[in-house]
Short mmCIF file of C-alpha atoms and ligand atoms in Angstrom, two decimals:
data_model
loop_
_atom_site.label_atom_id
_atom_site.label_comp_id
_atom_site.label_asym_id
_atom_site.label_seq_id
_atom_site.Cartn_x
_atom_site.Cartn_y
_atom_site.Cartn_z
CA MET A 1 -18.21 -16.18 -1.90
CA PRO A 2 -16.44 -13.17 -3.46
CA ASP A 3 -17.63 -12.13 -6.91
CA SER A 4 -15.09 -11.61 -9.68
CA THR A 5 -14.88 -7.82 -9.22
CA THR A 6 -13.96 -8.30 -5.58
CA ALA A 7 -11.41 -10.94 -6.55
CA THR A 8 -9.79 -8.54 -9.05
CA ASN A 9 -9.70 -5.75 -6.47
CA VAL A 10 -8.21 -8.04 -3.87
CA GLN A 11 -5.51 -8.99 -6.41
CA LYS A 12 -4.81 -5.28 -6.86
CA ILE A 13 -4.19 -4.74 -3.14
CA ARG A 14 -2.05 -7.87 -2.89
CA SER A 15 0.10 -6.70 -5.81
CA ARG A 16 0.76 -3.44 -3.97
CA GLU A 17 2.02 -5.19 -0.84
CA PRO A 18 5.73 -4.70 -0.11
CA VAL A 19 8.07 -7.05 -1.96
CA ARG A 20 9.56 -9.69 0.32
CA VAL A 21 13.23 -8.94 0.89
CA ARG A 22 15.86 -11.22 2.39
CA ARG A 23 15.65 -10.67 6.11
CA PRO A 24 19.02 -10.39 7.85
CA SER A 25 19.69 -12.71 10.76
CA ARG A 26 19.03 -11.47 14.27
CA GLU A 27 22.80 -11.33 14.82
CA GLU A 28 23.22 -9.06 11.76
CA ALA A 29 20.47 -6.79 13.10
CA LEU A 30 22.17 -6.60 16.52
CA ASP A 31 25.46 -5.69 14.80
CA ALA A 32 23.74 -2.96 12.81
CA VAL A 33 22.49 -1.37 16.04
CA ARG A 34 26.02 -1.54 17.52
CA THR A 35 27.28 0.22 14.36
CA LEU A 36 24.70 3.01 14.80
CA ILE A 37 25.70 3.42 18.45
CA ARG A 38 29.34 3.84 17.35
CA TRP A 39 28.12 6.24 14.64
CA ALA A 40 26.43 8.31 17.37
CA GLY A 41 29.82 8.48 19.10
CA ASP A 42 29.39 6.04 21.98
CA ASP A 43 30.72 2.62 22.91
CA PRO A 44 28.31 -0.30 22.48
CA GLU A 45 30.39 -2.32 24.97
CA ARG A 46 29.74 0.21 27.74
CA GLU A 47 27.65 -1.32 30.52
CA GLY A 48 24.57 0.87 30.03
CA LEU A 49 24.46 0.06 26.31
CA LEU A 50 25.14 -3.69 26.43
CA GLY A 51 21.47 -4.66 26.34
CA THR A 52 20.45 -1.91 23.91
CA PRO A 53 20.88 -3.76 20.59
CA ASP A 54 18.62 -6.54 21.88
CA ARG A 55 15.98 -4.03 23.03
CA VAL A 56 16.11 -2.13 19.75
CA VAL A 57 15.73 -5.30 17.69
CA ARG A 58 12.74 -6.36 19.80
CA SER A 59 11.23 -2.89 19.46
CA TYR A 60 11.60 -3.12 15.70
CA ALA A 61 9.68 -6.39 15.70
CA GLU A 62 6.82 -4.51 17.34
CA PHE A 63 7.11 -1.22 15.39
CA PHE A 64 7.12 -3.05 12.06
CA SER A 65 4.82 -5.99 12.72
CA GLY A 66 2.50 -4.78 9.94
CA TYR A 67 4.67 -6.34 7.23
CA GLY A 68 3.65 -9.78 8.41
CA GLU A 69 -0.08 -9.07 8.15
CA ASP A 70 -2.50 -9.25 5.29
CA PRO A 71 -4.94 -6.31 5.21
CA VAL A 72 -7.27 -8.12 2.81
CA ALA A 73 -7.59 -11.26 4.94
CA LEU A 74 -8.37 -8.99 7.86
CA LEU A 75 -11.43 -7.48 6.16
CA GLN A 76 -12.58 -10.70 4.51
CA ARG A 77 -15.23 -11.46 7.14
CA THR A 78 -18.05 -9.05 6.41
CA PHE A 79 -21.69 -9.00 7.44
CA GLU A 80 -24.56 -8.61 5.04
CA GLU A 81 -27.40 -8.61 7.58
CA MET A 82 -27.89 -4.87 7.90
CA ASP A 83 -31.69 -4.56 8.23
CA GLY A 84 -31.72 -1.77 5.70
CA TYR A 85 -29.13 0.37 7.48
CA ASP A 86 -27.99 2.85 4.87
CA GLU A 87 -26.26 5.63 6.75
CA ILE A 88 -22.63 6.46 7.42
CA VAL A 89 -20.59 4.11 9.60
CA MET A 90 -17.81 6.00 11.35
CA LEU A 91 -14.93 5.27 13.68
CA LYS A 92 -13.24 8.37 15.08
CA ASP A 93 -9.99 9.05 16.93
CA ILE A 94 -8.22 5.77 16.25
CA ARG A 95 -4.82 6.48 17.79
CA PHE A 96 -1.85 5.15 15.89
CA GLU A 97 1.93 5.13 16.07
CA SER A 98 3.93 4.76 12.92
CA HIS A 99 7.43 5.60 11.66
CA CYS A 100 8.29 7.89 8.79
CA GLU A 101 10.13 6.17 6.02
CA HIS A 102 12.53 9.08 5.56
CA HIS A 103 13.96 9.31 9.10
CA ILE A 104 12.50 6.27 10.91
CA ALA A 105 11.18 8.80 13.42
CA PRO A 106 7.78 8.32 15.10
CA ILE A 107 4.57 9.63 13.59
CA ILE A 108 1.84 9.78 16.22
CA GLY A 109 -1.72 10.72 15.54
CA LYS A 110 -5.35 9.82 14.97
CA VAL A 111 -7.23 8.28 12.09
CA HIS A 112 -10.91 8.88 11.37
CA ILE A 113 -12.64 6.44 9.07
CA ALA A 114 -16.13 6.56 7.59
CA TYR A 115 -17.89 4.60 4.92
CA LEU A 116 -21.34 4.44 3.43
CA PRO A 117 -22.13 0.72 3.21
CA ASN A 118 -23.47 -1.01 0.18
CA ASN A 119 -24.92 -4.27 1.55
CA ARG A 120 -21.75 -5.10 3.45
CA VAL A 121 -20.36 -3.96 6.78
CA VAL A 122 -17.31 -5.03 8.72
CA GLY A 123 -16.81 -5.26 12.50
CA ILE A 124 -15.51 -1.96 13.89
CA SER A 125 -12.53 -3.61 15.55
CA LYS A 126 -11.45 -4.61 12.03
CA LEU A 127 -11.21 -0.95 11.07
CA ALA A 128 -8.87 -0.33 13.98
CA ARG A 129 -6.83 -3.42 13.05
CA LEU A 130 -6.59 -2.20 9.45
CA VAL A 131 -5.06 1.04 10.71
CA GLU A 132 -2.52 -1.00 12.74
CA VAL A 133 -1.46 -3.12 9.75
CA TYR A 134 -0.52 -0.04 7.74
CA ALA A 135 0.81 2.00 10.69
CA LYS A 136 3.23 -0.74 11.73
CA ARG A 137 5.30 -0.24 8.61
CA LEU A 138 7.65 2.45 7.34
CA GLN A 139 5.25 5.10 6.15
CA ILE A 140 4.52 8.50 4.83
CA GLN A 141 1.21 9.90 6.03
CA GLU A 142 -0.18 10.49 2.55
CA LYS A 143 0.46 6.89 1.53
CA MET A 144 -1.03 5.48 4.73
CA THR A 145 -4.19 7.57 4.22
CA ALA A 146 -4.58 6.26 0.69
CA GLN A 147 -3.83 2.64 1.62
CA ILE A 148 -6.51 2.55 4.33
CA ALA A 149 -9.12 4.16 2.07
CA ASN A 150 -8.28 2.07 -1.00
CA THR A 151 -8.29 -1.23 0.89
CA LEU A 152 -11.71 -0.51 2.42
CA ASP A 153 -13.03 0.61 -0.93
CA GLU A 154 -11.75 -2.40 -2.80
CA VAL A 155 -12.74 -5.08 -0.30
CA LEU A 156 -16.09 -3.72 1.01
CA GLN A 157 -17.09 -1.92 -2.18
CA PRO A 158 -19.13 0.64 -0.27
CA LYS A 159 -20.85 3.69 -1.78
CA GLY A 160 -18.15 5.88 -0.34
CA VAL A 161 -15.08 5.94 1.90
CA ALA A 162 -13.57 8.86 3.80
CA VAL A 163 -10.29 8.70 5.70
CA VAL A 164 -8.71 11.64 7.54
CA ILE A 165 -5.42 11.42 9.42
CA GLU A 166 -4.07 14.08 11.79
CA ALA A 167 -0.56 13.42 13.04
CA ALA A 168 2.59 14.93 14.48
CA HIS A 169 5.87 13.93 12.89
CA GLN A 170 8.81 13.71 15.24
CA CYS A 171 11.20 14.17 12.34
CA MET A 172 9.78 17.72 12.26
CA THR A 173 9.53 18.35 15.99
CA THR A 174 12.82 16.93 17.28
CA ARG A 175 15.15 17.58 14.34
CA GLY A 176 15.34 19.55 11.10
CA VAL A 177 13.03 22.57 11.32
CA HIS A 178 12.10 21.89 15.00
CA LYS A 179 8.47 22.84 14.82
CA PRO A 180 6.62 21.30 17.80
CA GLY A 181 2.85 21.50 17.94
CA VAL A 182 2.44 21.23 14.19
CA SER A 183 0.12 18.51 12.97
CA MET A 184 -0.33 17.38 9.44
CA VAL A 185 -3.78 16.59 8.08
CA THR A 186 -4.34 14.33 5.10
CA SER A 187 -7.55 12.98 3.66
CA ARG A 188 -8.77 10.65 1.01
CA MET A 189 -12.37 10.70 -0.20
CA LEU A 190 -13.78 8.05 -2.51
CA GLY A 191 -17.20 7.42 -4.08
CA VAL A 192 -20.02 9.69 -2.89
CA PHE A 193 -17.71 11.48 -0.44
CA ARG A 194 -15.67 12.60 -3.41
CA THR A 195 -18.49 13.36 -5.85
CA ASP A 196 -21.27 14.74 -3.65
CA PRO A 197 -20.33 17.97 -1.83
CA THR A 198 -23.21 17.67 0.68
CA THR A 199 -22.26 14.13 1.76
CA ARG A 200 -18.64 15.19 1.92
CA ARG A 201 -19.44 18.16 4.16
CA GLU A 202 -21.59 15.91 6.35
CA VAL A 203 -18.78 13.39 6.92
CA LEU A 204 -16.14 16.06 7.52
CA SER A 205 -18.28 17.84 10.10
CA MET A 206 -18.94 14.47 11.80
CA PHE A 207 -15.16 13.97 11.95
CA GLY A 208 -14.82 17.45 13.43
CA THR A 209 -11.30 17.75 12.00
CA PRO A 210 -9.39 20.70 10.60
CA ALA A 211 -10.08 19.17 7.19
CA GLY A 212 -13.76 19.95 7.78
CA GLY A 213 -13.51 23.49 6.53
CA THR A 214 -11.11 23.13 3.67
CA GLY A 215 -11.69 19.77 2.05
CA GLU A 216 -9.01 17.49 0.74
CA HIS A 217 -5.37 18.05 1.72
CA ALA A 218 -3.53 15.19 0.09
ZN1 ZN B 1 10.59 12.02 8.44
#
């Protein structure tokens, strides 16, 4: 039974969810891919490209499946039986694949999540699923970092939340400035991880990330 604070917070997350837009028909989506193939300079009627629009549209359904999922509903089932456990809960190296909203190019990296529970914990697979819901959308890394941290904070209401993401952006490695091997690190610290330097250092060294030495990047 959620108390009223939780209900208000859940409302807040729901109000930030993407606005529902009119979805084009599958045929319109296939045509759009054919247009992009012509834009690239090739012929969509060429044998090797005939099946491509269908494959691209099916890939999009997978890449962007996060729009159809509710991050709050996902975390709704929590456990209160903790036998006095009051230390950090951490899930490291959650691999994700997302797409940048500026170039629709892949972002591939790892998310590290930690929280300090306050009477409520959630199954660890739910943390990984939460990452998926936000990764399978058009993203920027900073926003994704904040969304994961804020959703955990608002639904679980823990004493603190820390989220660090390290990722390579293919819009940087395969086009534009062409800088392979560069990874971007973003972090969001809430509650005690934000206010207490010792706890913050502890969680960052447990993550073992580049953010460990320098604190918050985003
Ligand atoms: Zn980009």
